[in-house]
Amino acid sequence: MTCREFIEFIEDYRSGKLPEAQRQAFDLHLGKCPSCVCYLDGYEKTILLGRKSLCEGDDRIPEEVPAELIEAILAARKKGE
Ligand SMILES: [Zn+2]
């Protein structure tokens, strides 16, 4: 699994919709890719922030957080190739 695939399937992974084989590939990738661990962490936090904002009636969405993380992951991947 590549970082790009990881990001594509992250929502299915979180909601438990990912087939077992793919979920294992996901966990495997998480085990060897600190960038994606970081991304998943940021993703969860972004969702929590979004929910919190909704609860508080604040519609500010922290869009800049995932965009930066994606760029960091893609840059790290380029270096590794
Ligand atoms: Zn990765």
PDB file of N, CA and C and ligand atoms in Angstrom:
ATOM      1  N   MET A   1       0.841  -1.208   0.000  1.00  0.00           N
ATOM      2  CA  MET A   1       0.000   0.000   0.000  1.00  0.00           C
ATOM      3  C   MET A   1       0.873   1.253   0.000  1.00  0.00           C
ATOM      4  N   THR A   2       0.524   2.202  -0.833  1.00  0.00           N
ATOM      5  CA  THR A   2       1.255   3.462  -0.885  1.00  0.00           C
ATOM      6  C   THR A   2       0.574   4.501   0.011  1.00  0.00           C
ATOM      7  N   CYS A   3       1.273   5.592   0.265  1.00  0.00           N
ATOM      8  CA  CYS A   3       0.709   6.659   1.085  1.00  0.00           C
ATOM      9  C   CYS A   3      -0.549   7.231   0.425  1.00  0.00           C
ATOM     10  N   ARG A   4      -0.536   7.296  -0.888  1.00  0.00           N
ATOM     11  CA  ARG A   4      -1.691   7.836  -1.612  1.00  0.00           C
ATOM     12  C   ARG A   4      -2.919   6.954  -1.383  1.00  0.00           C
ATOM     13  N   GLU A   5      -2.724   5.642  -1.476  1.00  0.00           N
ATOM     14  CA  GLU A   5      -3.822   4.702  -1.238  1.00  0.00           C
ATOM     15  C   GLU A   5      -4.305   4.818   0.206  1.00  0.00           C
ATOM     16  N   PHE A   6      -3.337   4.942   1.080  1.00  0.00           N
ATOM     17  CA  PHE A   6      -3.648   5.068   2.506  1.00  0.00           C
ATOM     18  C   PHE A   6      -4.616   6.228   2.737  1.00  0.00           C
ATOM     19  N   ILE A   7      -4.291   7.365   2.138  1.00  0.00           N
ATOM     20  CA  ILE A   7      -5.112   8.561   2.314  1.00  0.00           C
ATOM     21  C   ILE A   7      -6.488   8.375   1.679  1.00  0.00           C
ATOM     22  N   GLU A   8      -6.508   7.663   0.528  1.00  0.00           N
ATOM     23  CA  GLU A   8      -7.778   7.413  -0.166  1.00  0.00           C
ATOM     24  C   GLU A   8      -8.732   6.578   0.675  1.00  0.00           C
ATOM     25  N   PHE A   9      -8.172   5.598   1.395  1.00  0.00           N
ATOM     26  CA  PHE A   9      -9.015   4.647   2.120  1.00  0.00           C
ATOM     27  C   PHE A   9      -9.198   4.995   3.587  1.00  0.00           C
ATOM     28  N   ILE A  10      -8.637   6.137   3.992  1.00  0.00           N
ATOM     29  CA  ILE A  10      -8.605   6.453   5.421  1.00  0.00           C
ATOM     30  C   ILE A  10     -10.012   6.544   6.020  1.00  0.00           C
ATOM     31  N   GLU A  11     -10.962   7.051   5.243  1.00  0.00           N
ATOM     32  CA  GLU A  11     -12.323   7.204   5.762  1.00  0.00           C
ATOM     33  C   GLU A  11     -12.982   5.835   5.968  1.00  0.00           C
ATOM     34  N   ASP A  12     -12.791   4.929   4.989  1.00  0.00           N
ATOM     35  CA  ASP A  12     -13.330   3.569   5.115  1.00  0.00           C
ATOM     36  C   ASP A  12     -12.687   2.849   6.301  1.00  0.00           C
ATOM     37  N   TYR A  13     -11.393   3.093   6.473  1.00  0.00           N
ATOM     38  CA  TYR A  13     -10.675   2.466   7.580  1.00  0.00           C
ATOM     39  C   TYR A  13     -11.277   2.908   8.910  1.00  0.00           C
ATOM     40  N   ARG A  14     -11.490   4.190   9.045  1.00  0.00           N
ATOM     41  CA  ARG A  14     -12.011   4.741  10.292  1.00  0.00           C
ATOM     42  C   ARG A  14     -13.430   4.247  10.567  1.00  0.00           C
ATOM     43  N   SER A  15     -14.235   4.119   9.518  1.00  0.00           N
ATOM     44  CA  SER A  15     -15.633   3.724   9.716  1.00  0.00           C
ATOM     45  C   SER A  15     -15.781   2.213   9.752  1.00  0.00           C
ATOM     46  N   GLY A  16     -14.653   1.484   9.599  1.00  0.00           N
ATOM     47  CA  GLY A  16     -14.691   0.026   9.694  1.00  0.00           C
ATOM     48  C   GLY A  16     -15.268  -0.647   8.460  1.00  0.00           C
ATOM     49  N   LYS A  17     -15.325   0.062   7.328  1.00  0.00           N
ATOM     50  CA  LYS A  17     -15.905  -0.491   6.108  1.00  0.00           C
ATOM     51  C   LYS A  17     -14.877  -1.205   5.242  1.00  0.00           C
ATOM     52  N   LEU A  18     -13.612  -1.116   5.632  1.00  0.00           N
ATOM     53  CA  LEU A  18     -12.540  -1.685   4.824  1.00  0.00           C
ATOM     54  C   LEU A  18     -12.518  -3.213   4.968  1.00  0.00           C
ATOM     55  N   PRO A  19     -12.401  -3.945   3.833  1.00  0.00           N
ATOM     56  CA  PRO A  19     -12.302  -5.414   3.927  1.00  0.00           C
ATOM     57  C   PRO A  19     -11.078  -5.817   4.744  1.00  0.00           C
ATOM     58  N   GLU A  20     -11.158  -6.986   5.384  1.00  0.00           N
ATOM     59  CA  GLU A  20     -10.113  -7.440   6.301  1.00  0.00           C
ATOM     60  C   GLU A  20      -8.708  -7.372   5.682  1.00  0.00           C
ATOM     61  N   ALA A  21      -8.555  -7.858   4.444  1.00  0.00           N
ATOM     62  CA  ALA A  21      -7.236  -7.893   3.798  1.00  0.00           C
ATOM     63  C   ALA A  21      -6.666  -6.482   3.661  1.00  0.00           C
ATOM     64  N   GLN A  22      -7.528  -5.539   3.290  1.00  0.00           N
ATOM     65  CA  GLN A  22      -7.069  -4.171   3.102  1.00  0.00           C
ATOM     66  C   GLN A  22      -6.775  -3.493   4.437  1.00  0.00           C
ATOM     67  N   ARG A  23      -7.562  -3.888   5.440  1.00  0.00           N
ATOM     68  CA  ARG A  23      -7.343  -3.323   6.766  1.00  0.00           C
ATOM     69  C   ARG A  23      -5.969  -3.739   7.291  1.00  0.00           C
ATOM     70  N   GLN A  24      -5.594  -4.980   6.977  1.00  0.00           N
ATOM     71  CA  GLN A  24      -4.280  -5.473   7.396  1.00  0.00           C
ATOM     72  C   GLN A  24      -3.168  -4.719   6.667  1.00  0.00           C
ATOM     73  N   ALA A  25      -3.370  -4.477   5.373  1.00  0.00           N
ATOM     74  CA  ALA A  25      -2.386  -3.714   4.591  1.00  0.00           C
ATOM     75  C   ALA A  25      -2.252  -2.313   5.176  1.00  0.00           C
ATOM     76  N   PHE A  26      -3.374  -1.792   5.628  1.00  0.00           N
ATOM     77  CA  PHE A  26      -3.410  -0.462   6.251  1.00  0.00           C
ATOM     78  C   PHE A  26      -2.564  -0.447   7.516  1.00  0.00           C
ATOM     79  N   ASP A  27      -2.817  -1.442   8.389  1.00  0.00           N
ATOM     80  CA  ASP A  27      -2.085  -1.536   9.655  1.00  0.00           C
ATOM     81  C   ASP A  27      -0.591  -1.729   9.399  1.00  0.00           C
ATOM     82  N   LEU A  28      -0.288  -2.528   8.375  1.00  0.00           N
ATOM     83  CA  LEU A  28       1.099  -2.788   8.014  1.00  0.00           C
ATOM     84  C   LEU A  28       1.779  -1.479   7.597  1.00  0.00           C
ATOM     85  N   HIS A  29       1.076  -0.708   6.775  1.00  0.00           N
ATOM     86  CA  HIS A  29       1.624   0.558   6.306  1.00  0.00           C
ATOM     87  C   HIS A  29       1.826   1.515   7.484  1.00  0.00           C
ATOM     88  N   LEU A  30       0.846   1.524   8.379  1.00  0.00           N
ATOM     89  CA  LEU A  30       0.946   2.382   9.571  1.00  0.00           C
ATOM     90  C   LEU A  30       2.183   2.028  10.389  1.00  0.00           C
ATOM     91  N   GLY A  31       2.517   0.711  10.404  1.00  0.00           N
ATOM     92  CA  GLY A  31       3.637   0.246  11.199  1.00  0.00           C
ATOM     93  C   GLY A  31       4.992   0.695  10.675  1.00  0.00           C
ATOM     94  N   LYS A  32       5.056   1.041   9.372  1.00  0.00           N
ATOM     95  CA  LYS A  32       6.358   1.378   8.802  1.00  0.00           C
ATOM     96  C   LYS A  32       6.400   2.782   8.207  1.00  0.00           C
ATOM     97  N   CYS A  33       5.303   3.532   8.328  1.00  0.00           N
ATOM     98  CA  CYS A  33       5.279   4.856   7.722  1.00  0.00           C
ATOM     99  C   CYS A  33       4.853   5.919   8.736  1.00  0.00           C
ATOM    100  N   PRO A  34       5.821   6.576   9.381  1.00  0.00           N
ATOM    101  CA  PRO A  34       5.503   7.594  10.389  1.00  0.00           C
ATOM    102  C   PRO A  34       4.672   8.747   9.816  1.00  0.00           C
ATOM    103  N   SER A  35       4.864   9.035   8.518  1.00  0.00           N
ATOM    104  CA  SER A  35       4.106  10.123   7.895  1.00  0.00           C
ATOM    105  C   SER A  35       2.614   9.843   7.951  1.00  0.00           C
ATOM    106  N   CYS A  36       2.238   8.587   7.690  1.00  0.00           N
ATOM    107  CA  CYS A  36       0.821   8.241   7.672  1.00  0.00           C
ATOM    108  C   CYS A  36       0.256   8.128   9.090  1.00  0.00           C
ATOM    109  N   VAL A  37       1.083   7.719  10.049  1.00  0.00           N
ATOM    110  CA  VAL A  37       0.653   7.730  11.448  1.00  0.00           C
ATOM    111  C   VAL A  37       0.297   9.170  11.817  1.00  0.00           C
ATOM    112  N   CYS A  38       1.170  10.071  11.409  1.00  0.00           N
ATOM    113  CA  CYS A  38       0.987  11.502  11.650  1.00  0.00           C
ATOM    114  C   CYS A  38      -0.284  12.001  10.954  1.00  0.00           C
ATOM    115  N   TYR A  39      -0.476  11.528   9.716  1.00  0.00           N
ATOM    116  CA  TYR A  39      -1.637  11.951   8.944  1.00  0.00           C
ATOM    117  C   TYR A  39      -2.933  11.481   9.605  1.00  0.00           C
ATOM    118  N   LEU A  40      -2.954  10.191  10.000  1.00  0.00           N
ATOM    119  CA  LEU A  40      -4.145   9.621  10.640  1.00  0.00           C
ATOM    120  C   LEU A  40      -4.466  10.394  11.921  1.00  0.00           C
ATOM    121  N   ASP A  41      -3.417  10.700  12.672  1.00  0.00           N
ATOM    122  CA  ASP A  41      -3.574  11.454  13.909  1.00  0.00           C
ATOM    123  C   ASP A  41      -4.179  12.831  13.622  1.00  0.00           C
ATOM    124  N   GLY A  42      -3.629  13.492  12.610  1.00  0.00           N
ATOM    125  CA  GLY A  42      -4.130  14.817  12.235  1.00  0.00           C
ATOM    126  C   GLY A  42      -5.562  14.755  11.716  1.00  0.00           C
ATOM    127  N   TYR A  43      -5.850  13.671  10.987  1.00  0.00           N
ATOM    128  CA  TYR A  43      -7.177  13.463  10.423  1.00  0.00           C
ATOM    129  C   TYR A  43      -8.213  13.345  11.538  1.00  0.00           C
ATOM    130  N   GLU A  44      -7.890  12.510  12.538  1.00  0.00           N
ATOM    131  CA  GLU A  44      -8.793  12.330  13.680  1.00  0.00           C
ATOM    132  C   GLU A  44      -9.013  13.655  14.395  1.00  0.00           C
ATOM    133  N   LYS A  45      -7.921  14.377  14.604  1.00  0.00           N
ATOM    134  CA  LYS A  45      -8.003  15.652  15.321  1.00  0.00           C
ATOM    135  C   LYS A  45      -8.842  16.647  14.538  1.00  0.00           C
ATOM    136  N   THR A  46      -8.677  16.632  13.211  1.00  0.00           N
ATOM    137  CA  THR A  46      -9.437  17.550  12.362  1.00  0.00           C
ATOM    138  C   THR A  46     -10.926  17.266  12.480  1.00  0.00           C
ATOM    139  N   ILE A  47     -11.271  15.958  12.470  1.00  0.00           N
ATOM    140  CA  ILE A  47     -12.676  15.574  12.597  1.00  0.00           C
ATOM    141  C   ILE A  47     -13.219  15.990  13.968  1.00  0.00           C
ATOM    142  N   LEU A  48     -12.430  15.751  15.004  1.00  0.00           N
ATOM    143  CA  LEU A  48     -12.846  16.142  16.349  1.00  0.00           C
ATOM    144  C   LEU A  48     -13.049  17.647  16.419  1.00  0.00           C
ATOM    145  N   LEU A  49     -12.100  18.370  15.835  1.00  0.00           N
ATOM    146  CA  LEU A  49     -12.192  19.835  15.805  1.00  0.00           C
ATOM    147  C   LEU A  49     -13.454  20.267  15.072  1.00  0.00           C
ATOM    148  N   GLY A  50     -13.719  19.583  13.925  1.00  0.00           N
ATOM    149  CA  GLY A  50     -14.888  19.915  13.121  1.00  0.00           C
ATOM    150  C   GLY A  50     -16.162  19.694  13.907  1.00  0.00           C
ATOM    151  N   ARG A  51     -16.216  18.561  14.612  1.00  0.00           N
ATOM    152  CA  ARG A  51     -17.407  18.249  15.409  1.00  0.00           C
ATOM    153  C   ARG A  51     -17.583  19.255  16.524  1.00  0.00           C
ATOM    154  N   LYS A  52     -16.461  19.573  17.168  1.00  0.00           N
ATOM    155  CA  LYS A  52     -16.491  20.513  18.273  1.00  0.00           C
ATOM    156  C   LYS A  52     -16.994  21.866  17.776  1.00  0.00           C
ATOM    157  N   SER A  53     -16.478  22.242  16.592  1.00  0.00           N
ATOM    158  CA  SER A  53     -16.878  23.520  16.010  1.00  0.00           C
ATOM    159  C   SER A  53     -18.372  23.531  15.723  1.00  0.00           C
ATOM    160  N   LEU A  54     -18.870  22.406  15.163  1.00  0.00           N
ATOM    161  CA  LEU A  54     -20.294  22.316  14.857  1.00  0.00           C
ATOM    162  C   LEU A  54     -21.119  22.469  16.128  1.00  0.00           C
ATOM    163  N   CYS A  55     -20.683  21.772  17.193  1.00  0.00           N
ATOM    164  CA  CYS A  55     -21.390  21.830  18.462  1.00  0.00           C
ATOM    165  C   CYS A  55     -21.445  23.254  19.001  1.00  0.00           C
ATOM    166  N   GLU A  56     -20.366  23.971  18.766  1.00  0.00           N
ATOM    167  CA  GLU A  56     -20.287  25.327  19.299  1.00  0.00           C
ATOM    168  C   GLU A  56     -20.867  26.361  18.334  1.00  0.00           C
ATOM    169  N   GLY A  57     -21.371  25.861  17.183  1.00  0.00           N
ATOM    170  CA  GLY A  57     -21.958  26.770  16.215  1.00  0.00           C
ATOM    171  C   GLY A  57     -20.932  27.584  15.454  1.00  0.00           C
ATOM    172  N   ASP A  58     -19.702  27.091  15.444  1.00  0.00           N
ATOM    173  CA  ASP A  58     -18.621  27.768  14.728  1.00  0.00           C
ATOM    174  C   ASP A  58     -18.323  26.960  13.464  1.00  0.00           C
ATOM    175  N   ASP A  59     -18.550  27.533  12.293  1.00  0.00           N
ATOM    176  CA  ASP A  59     -18.403  26.756  11.059  1.00  0.00           C
ATOM    177  C   ASP A  59     -17.012  26.875  10.434  1.00  0.00           C
ATOM    178  N   ARG A  60     -16.056  27.308  11.204  1.00  0.00           N
ATOM    179  CA  ARG A  60     -14.682  27.404  10.717  1.00  0.00           C
ATOM    180  C   ARG A  60     -14.113  25.987  10.556  1.00  0.00           C
ATOM    181  N   ILE A  61     -13.711  25.631   9.330  1.00  0.00           N
ATOM    182  CA  ILE A  61     -13.161  24.293   9.068  1.00  0.00           C
ATOM    183  C   ILE A  61     -11.643  24.407   8.881  1.00  0.00           C
ATOM    184  N   PRO A  62     -10.869  23.672   9.662  1.00  0.00           N
ATOM    185  CA  PRO A  62      -9.397  23.771   9.563  1.00  0.00           C
ATOM    186  C   PRO A  62      -8.851  23.034   8.348  1.00  0.00           C
ATOM    187  N   GLU A  63      -9.204  23.514   7.158  1.00  0.00           N
ATOM    188  CA  GLU A  63      -8.814  22.830   5.923  1.00  0.00           C
ATOM    189  C   GLU A  63      -7.304  22.810   5.708  1.00  0.00           C
ATOM    190  N   GLU A  64      -6.622  23.787   6.245  1.00  0.00           N
ATOM    191  CA  GLU A  64      -5.184  23.880   5.976  1.00  0.00           C
ATOM    192  C   GLU A  64      -4.390  22.764   6.632  1.00  0.00           C
ATOM    193  N   VAL A  65      -4.951  22.127   7.640  1.00  0.00           N
ATOM    194  CA  VAL A  65      -4.220  21.063   8.333  1.00  0.00           C
ATOM    195  C   VAL A  65      -4.007  19.833   7.450  1.00  0.00           C
ATOM    196  N   PRO A  66      -5.068  19.219   6.905  1.00  0.00           N
ATOM    197  CA  PRO A  66      -4.824  18.043   6.058  1.00  0.00           C
ATOM    198  C   PRO A  66      -4.025  18.361   4.797  1.00  0.00           C
ATOM    199  N   ALA A  67      -4.218  19.515   4.207  1.00  0.00           N
ATOM    200  CA  ALA A  67      -3.480  19.866   2.985  1.00  0.00           C
ATOM    201  C   ALA A  67      -1.983  19.870   3.250  1.00  0.00           C
ATOM    202  N   GLU A  68      -1.584  20.444   4.366  1.00  0.00           N
ATOM    203  CA  GLU A  68      -0.165  20.486   4.720  1.00  0.00           C
ATOM    204  C   GLU A  68       0.381  19.092   4.955  1.00  0.00           C
ATOM    205  N   LEU A  69      -0.411  18.269   5.597  1.00  0.00           N
ATOM    206  CA  LEU A  69       0.025  16.902   5.892  1.00  0.00           C
ATOM    207  C   LEU A  69       0.202  16.101   4.616  1.00  0.00           C
ATOM    208  N   ILE A  70      -0.729  16.263   3.680  1.00  0.00           N
ATOM    209  CA  ILE A  70      -0.629  15.552   2.404  1.00  0.00           C
ATOM    210  C   ILE A  70       0.647  15.969   1.685  1.00  0.00           C
ATOM    211  N   GLU A  71       0.920  17.258   1.677  1.00  0.00           N
ATOM    212  CA  GLU A  71       2.138  17.750   1.030  1.00  0.00           C
ATOM    213  C   GLU A  71       3.382  17.161   1.685  1.00  0.00           C
ATOM    214  N   ALA A  72       3.378  17.095   3.009  1.00  0.00           N
ATOM    215  CA  ALA A  72       4.522  16.560   3.745  1.00  0.00           C
ATOM    216  C   ALA A  72       4.720  15.087   3.411  1.00  0.00           C
ATOM    217  N   ILE A  73       3.619  14.360   3.315  1.00  0.00           N
ATOM    218  CA  ILE A  73       3.695  12.933   3.006  1.00  0.00           C
ATOM    219  C   ILE A  73       4.228  12.724   1.592  1.00  0.00           C
ATOM    220  N   LEU A  74       3.700  13.485   0.639  1.00  0.00           N
ATOM    221  CA  LEU A  74       4.134  13.333  -0.747  1.00  0.00           C
ATOM    222  C   LEU A  74       5.603  13.714  -0.887  1.00  0.00           C
ATOM    223  N   ALA A  75       6.033  14.727  -0.171  1.00  0.00           N
ATOM    224  CA  ALA A  75       7.437  15.151  -0.213  1.00  0.00           C
ATOM    225  C   ALA A  75       8.329  14.062   0.364  1.00  0.00           C
ATOM    226  N   ALA A  76       7.901  13.475   1.469  1.00  0.00           N
ATOM    227  CA  ALA A  76       8.679  12.416   2.126  1.00  0.00           C
ATOM    228  C   ALA A  76       8.768  11.206   1.203  1.00  0.00           C
ATOM    229  N   ARG A  77       7.695  10.937   0.486  1.00  0.00           N
ATOM    230  CA  ARG A  77       7.658   9.793  -0.408  1.00  0.00           C
ATOM    231  C   ARG A  77       8.613   9.993  -1.573  1.00  0.00           C
ATOM    232  N   LYS A  78       8.651  11.204  -2.114  1.00  0.00           N
ATOM    233  CA  LYS A  78       9.555  11.526  -3.218  1.00  0.00           C
ATOM    234  C   LYS A  78      10.999  11.287  -2.805  1.00  0.00           C
ATOM    235  N   LYS A  79      11.323  11.728  -1.589  1.00  0.00           N
ATOM    236  CA  LYS A  79      12.687  11.571  -1.075  1.00  0.00           C
ATOM    237  C   LYS A  79      13.077  10.100  -0.981  1.00  0.00           C
ATOM    238  N   GLY A  80      12.109   9.280  -0.598  1.00  0.00           N
ATOM    239  CA  GLY A  80      12.378   7.863  -0.403  1.00  0.00           C
ATOM    240  C   GLY A  80      12.536   7.096  -1.704  1.00  0.00           C
ATOM    241  N   GLU A  81      12.081   7.648  -2.798  1.00  0.00           N
ATOM    242  CA  GLU A  81      12.114   6.904  -4.060  1.00  0.00           C
ATOM    243  C   GLU A  81      13.461   6.989  -4.765  1.00  0.00           C
TER     244      GLU A  81
HETATM  245 ZN    ZN B   1       2.516   6.303   4.275  1.00  0.00          ZN
END
